[in-house]
Amino acid sequence: MKVNLMHGAGGEVMGELLRTLTAFSHNNAGGVGLESLDDGAIIPINGSNIVLTTDSHVVRPLFFPGGDIGRLSVCGTVNDLAVMGARPIALTSAMIIEEGFSVDDLARIVASMDQALGEAGASIVTGDTKVVERGSLDGIIINTAGIGIALRPVRDSTLQEGDLIIASGTLGDHGISILSYREGFEFGETLHSDVAPVWPIIERALAAGDIHAMKDPTRGGFAAAINEMAHKSGVGILLDEEKVPIRRSIRSAADILGIDPLQVANEGKVIMGIAPEDADAILSAIRSHPTGADAAIIGEVISGSRVVMQTSIGGERFIEPPLGDPVPRVC
Amino acid sequence: MKVNLMHGAGGEVMGELLRTLTAFSHNNAGGVGLESLDDGAIIPINGSNIVLTTDSHVVRPLFFPGGDIGRLSVCGTVNDLAVMGARPIALTSAMIIEEGFSVDDLARIVASMDQALGEAGASIVTGDTKVVERGSLDGIIINTAGIGIALRPVRDSTLQEGDLIIASGTLGDHGISILSYREGFEFGETLHSDVAPVWPIIERALAAGDIHAMKDPTRGGFAAAINEMAHKSGVGILLDEEKVPIRRSIRSAADILGIDPLQVANEGKVIMGIAPEDADAILSAIRSHPTGADAAIIGEVISGSRVVMQTSIGGERFIEPPLGDPVPRVC
Ligand SMILES: Nc1ncnc2c1ncn2[C@@H]1O[C@H](COP(=O)(O)OP(=O)(O)OP(=O)(O)O)[C@@H](O)[C@H]1O
Ligand SMILES: Nc1ncnc2c1ncn2[C@@H]1O[C@H](COP(=O)(O)OP(=O)(O)OP(=O)(O)O)[C@@H](O)[C@H]1O
Ligand SMILES: [Mg+2]
Ligand SMILES: [Mg+2]
Ligand SMILES: [Mg+2]
Ligand SMILES: [Mg+2]
Ligand SMILES: [Mg+2]
Ligand SMILES: [Mg+2]
């Protein structure tokens, strides 16, 4: 069998390849390991919960409205730490560069990473650089890994019946913006990626109440994340379409592109299941930070095993787990 | 300015590019950070010294005598942890795969990684997978990052005058073997890479005596590593050519290829500066493990700032820091 693009698209098809790629007998260092397929691993060391995670970034183009590969590289890892409940502490920067790449562009990328590190409160403390011959890579790939400390670790598999579901902001911005920009579409206003560290809003939310489960809706979008959370938790979800925040401009662009904005990557958002009695406190805490200004309660956890959306015209439809993100090289 | 292949070759030229790539204001998380350019960073957390490091692997071919990209990926990160004095605990596996890559080869690579994890006593606990379109990458790149715990952290910059220098085994095996194999040369016997985790020998050495400084001589080889250690420590080194262990077959191949075996990557070796009174104990400890069977005391730390080799015919020559490793895509 050969690898195809859907194997890297964050959906059900990628899940099949992961069976091969995660076939390690040495897959756990004492806490939450590879078997959980969560956003990161948790390693208890001397009384601290150290969270470890990694993401590589192959986005095209390298510079796009709202961000660039540098900002994305820092936020990717920071956000997987954050949704495990961990304060991001230290990151690695591993660059694989094609011969002929511009050193000025590298400097721009590094400056953008540094800016995102400042927003997240983390540092790049070590790295690696490989250069490959012209033609054997198109430009640059950046991998980051990172560690954080979780005072109260949060999983993606621990939704409870009765929980309310929060989306920390509008959905679909990153994937739809990247694709529109790549296709050269104009929609009156320029669409922007949402790429941002979510730790600042998660830190406030954790202080405000009881978060039962979290995940960042990256490749495969909200649809992949909410289905994974429901499936792993053994629950159903009931969503209210009118409450799901999607920018009007993003919705129009998505319609024209023929793409579901709930199936594309977000890079500055978090989906939470929270104790209903803490809803007001957590929602105001998130909204008190610009990154969480559009946060909304969009549904609730019910018994069952499916994700159902009550539509604005009074009907119901299933939100299915996507086979993969429809936008390639989005992160 | 444009990036060229020497910018990724682990020598003096790479040092120039690193000035751009490490220009972070957020470069330290409290212990040893990016400013030290050591094999990894040290982050003190709750009384533990957590070491964090990363390496990407672009070696060609993917499968070579003595190893493959999977074994190399695990050993690369394990060895940077180990030379910081850290027991390797948990690693990440980030694969970037070209569309069309064989899933059977992925399974072989994963099995080889698992074998190396067993030898090192570490686990892969989290990862990431990206697939890029055919033609935008030649095959596969694997990044690993990892954390370890150092009871007594060891730096590469803390050689002391009077220390003895130990090489944990023969030098030049990996680089010369890879190049010979790639060029299709036959030298009577097949040359093998030395790729192996060095933690088992370092663990024994740490228990046997006082290690003042360590480094793994990867890209740029022994010549780059010993010069970096001497320069950072503000000392000179006097080496005895007759004591420097190089396999006869590797030396012959290197002669024919016109390459200095002291300038090519090793992937299962460590260079140590140790307290002279502990020399016997440490040397026997290292030799008691197969990976350290050929360990030898090869020189001593003196005042000054240069690395000098006393040659077998009674002369002296400088061992200069190489501009870069002469073998491309060696790791
Ligand atoms: N090559 C791999 N080796 C080991 N584990 C992997 C690998 N690729 C992915 N995983 C694991 O599979 C799960 C899903 O990975 P994925 O990268 O989709 O998560 P994510 O980082 O949260 O999403 P995204 O990469 O879209 O931001 C995670 O638990 C991850 O650790
Ligand atoms: N892109 C980068 N960003 C930040 N730091 C980097 C980057 N590339 C290298 N470094 C740092 O520069 C120093 C030298 O890196 P290098 O990769 O040569 O070390 P190494 O891993 O010990 O050697 P090798 O990669 O040959 O095994 C290390 O301290 C590393 O953390
Ligand atoms: Mg995630
Ligand atoms: Mg991620
Ligand atoms: Mg390196
Ligand atoms: Mg090293
Ligand atoms: Mg290394
Ligand atoms: Mg990922």
PDB file of N, CA, C and O and ligand atoms in Angstrom, chain A residues 37-40 53-55 76 79-81 83-84 156 214-219 225 228, ligand 3:
ATOM      1  N   LEU A  37      -3.775   8.615  22.117  1.00  0.00           N
ATOM      2  CA  LEU A  37      -3.887   9.483  20.940  1.00  0.00           C
ATOM      3  C   LEU A  37      -4.521  10.833  21.294  1.00  0.00           C
ATOM      4  O   LEU A  37      -5.351  11.357  20.557  1.00  0.00           O
ATOM      5  N   ASP A  38      -4.094  11.384  22.418  1.00  0.00           N
ATOM      6  CA  ASP A  38      -4.575  12.708  22.836  1.00  0.00           C
ATOM      7  C   ASP A  38      -3.679  13.764  22.186  1.00  0.00           C
ATOM      8  O   ASP A  38      -2.783  13.442  21.401  1.00  0.00           O
ATOM      9  N   ASP A  39      -3.910  15.035  22.487  1.00  0.00           N
ATOM     10  CA  ASP A  39      -3.137  16.112  21.856  1.00  0.00           C
ATOM     11  C   ASP A  39      -1.667  16.095  22.262  1.00  0.00           C
ATOM     12  O   ASP A  39      -0.818  16.638  21.566  1.00  0.00           O
ATOM     13  N   GLY A  40      -1.386  15.480  23.387  1.00  0.00           N
ATOM     14  CA  GLY A  40      -0.015  15.345  23.856  1.00  0.00           C
ATOM     15  C   GLY A  40       0.039  14.206  24.848  1.00  0.00           C
ATOM     16  O   GLY A  40      -0.991  13.575  25.143  1.00  0.00           O
ATOM     17  N   THR A  53       4.529  17.340  23.504  1.00  0.00           N
ATOM     18  CA  THR A  53       3.805  17.232  22.234  1.00  0.00           C
ATOM     19  C   THR A  53       4.673  17.724  21.095  1.00  0.00           C
ATOM     20  O   THR A  53       5.734  18.319  21.325  1.00  0.00           O
ATOM     21  N   THR A  54       4.250  17.466  19.858  1.00  0.00           N
ATOM     22  CA  THR A  54       4.993  17.918  18.677  1.00  0.00           C
ATOM     23  C   THR A  54       4.052  18.126  17.505  1.00  0.00           C
ATOM     24  O   THR A  54       3.000  17.492  17.418  1.00  0.00           O
ATOM     25  N   ASP A  55       4.419  19.020  16.590  1.00  0.00           N
ATOM     26  CA  ASP A  55       3.731  19.195  15.311  1.00  0.00           C
ATOM     27  C   ASP A  55       4.747  19.664  14.274  1.00  0.00           C
ATOM     28  O   ASP A  55       5.601  20.500  14.580  1.00  0.00           O
ATOM     29  N   GLY A  76       1.037  25.867  17.008  1.00  0.00           N
ATOM     30  CA  GLY A  76       0.666  24.456  16.906  1.00  0.00           C
ATOM     31  C   GLY A  76       1.030  23.687  18.153  1.00  0.00           C
ATOM     32  O   GLY A  76       0.189  22.975  18.740  1.00  0.00           O
ATOM     33  N   ASN A  79      -0.585  25.166  21.474  1.00  0.00           N
ATOM     34  CA  ASN A  79      -2.008  24.874  21.641  1.00  0.00           C
ATOM     35  C   ASN A  79      -2.258  23.416  22.024  1.00  0.00           C
ATOM     36  O   ASN A  79      -3.183  23.130  22.789  1.00  0.00           O
ATOM     37  N   ASP A  80      -1.433  22.492  21.529  1.00  0.00           N
ATOM     38  CA  ASP A  80      -1.595  21.100  21.980  1.00  0.00           C
ATOM     39  C   ASP A  80      -1.206  20.947  23.451  1.00  0.00           C
ATOM     40  O   ASP A  80      -1.799  20.145  24.177  1.00  0.00           O
ATOM     41  N   LEU A  81      -0.218  21.719  23.900  1.00  0.00           N
ATOM     42  CA  LEU A  81       0.095  21.725  25.335  1.00  0.00           C
ATOM     43  C   LEU A  81      -1.076  22.311  26.123  1.00  0.00           C
ATOM     44  O   LEU A  81      -1.522  21.746  27.127  1.00  0.00           O
ATOM     45  N   VAL A  83      -4.294  22.618  25.469  1.00  0.00           N
ATOM     46  CA  VAL A  83      -5.534  21.838  25.591  1.00  0.00           C
ATOM     47  C   VAL A  83      -5.356  20.594  26.462  1.00  0.00           C
ATOM     48  O   VAL A  83      -6.337  19.925  26.798  1.00  0.00           O
ATOM     49  N   MET A  84      -4.114  20.272  26.816  1.00  0.00           N
ATOM     50  CA  MET A  84      -3.890  19.239  27.841  1.00  0.00           C
ATOM     51  C   MET A  84      -3.927  19.857  29.247  1.00  0.00           C
ATOM     52  O   MET A  84      -3.691  19.177  30.239  1.00  0.00           O
ATOM     53  N   ASP A 156      -8.990  14.728  26.194  1.00  0.00           N
ATOM     54  CA  ASP A 156     -10.019  14.950  25.174  1.00  0.00           C
ATOM     55  C   ASP A 156     -11.134  13.896  25.268  1.00  0.00           C
ATOM     56  O   ASP A 156     -12.074  13.903  24.468  1.00  0.00           O
ATOM     57  N   MET A 214     -10.976  18.959  26.653  1.00  0.00           N
ATOM     58  CA  MET A 214     -10.609  20.015  25.691  1.00  0.00           C
ATOM     59  C   MET A 214      -9.906  19.406  24.500  1.00  0.00           C
ATOM     60  O   MET A 214      -9.242  18.374  24.616  1.00  0.00           O
ATOM     61  N   LYS A 215      -9.983  20.103  23.384  1.00  0.00           N
ATOM     62  CA  LYS A 215      -9.234  19.735  22.179  1.00  0.00           C
ATOM     63  C   LYS A 215      -9.144  20.964  21.284  1.00  0.00           C
ATOM     64  O   LYS A 215     -10.052  21.780  21.252  1.00  0.00           O
ATOM     65  N   ASP A 216      -8.022  21.075  20.534  1.00  0.00           N
ATOM     66  CA  ASP A 216      -7.936  22.169  19.562  1.00  0.00           C
ATOM     67  C   ASP A 216      -8.375  21.628  18.199  1.00  0.00           C
ATOM     68  O   ASP A 216      -7.868  20.619  17.725  1.00  0.00           O
ATOM     69  N   PRO A 217      -9.365  22.279  17.564  1.00  0.00           N
ATOM     70  CA  PRO A 217      -9.941  21.749  16.320  1.00  0.00           C
ATOM     71  C   PRO A 217      -9.084  22.118  15.104  1.00  0.00           C
ATOM     72  O   PRO A 217      -9.452  22.992  14.335  1.00  0.00           O
ATOM     73  N   THR A 218      -7.945  21.423  14.949  1.00  0.00           N
ATOM     74  CA  THR A 218      -7.027  21.713  13.848  1.00  0.00           C
ATOM     75  C   THR A 218      -7.445  20.901  12.611  1.00  0.00           C
ATOM     76  O   THR A 218      -8.588  21.019  12.182  1.00  0.00           O
ATOM     77  N   ARG A 219      -6.527  20.100  12.009  1.00  0.00           N
ATOM     78  CA  ARG A 219      -6.893  19.397  10.764  1.00  0.00           C
ATOM     79  C   ARG A 219      -8.188  18.588  10.932  1.00  0.00           C
ATOM     80  O   ARG A 219      -8.335  17.863  11.896  1.00  0.00           O
ATOM     81  N   ALA A 225     -12.799  17.175  15.578  1.00  0.00           N
ATOM     82  CA  ALA A 225     -12.509  17.289  17.012  1.00  0.00           C
ATOM     83  C   ALA A 225     -13.709  16.868  17.862  1.00  0.00           C
ATOM     84  O   ALA A 225     -13.560  16.099  18.817  1.00  0.00           O
ATOM     85  N   GLU A 228     -14.276  13.145  17.710  1.00  0.00           N
ATOM     86  CA  GLU A 228     -13.276  12.388  18.467  1.00  0.00           C
ATOM     87  C   GLU A 228     -13.542  12.482  19.968  1.00  0.00           C
ATOM     88  O   GLU A 228     -13.453  11.491  20.700  1.00  0.00           O
TER      89      GLU A 228
HETATM   90 MG    MG C   3      -4.485  18.905  18.907  1.00  0.00          MG
END
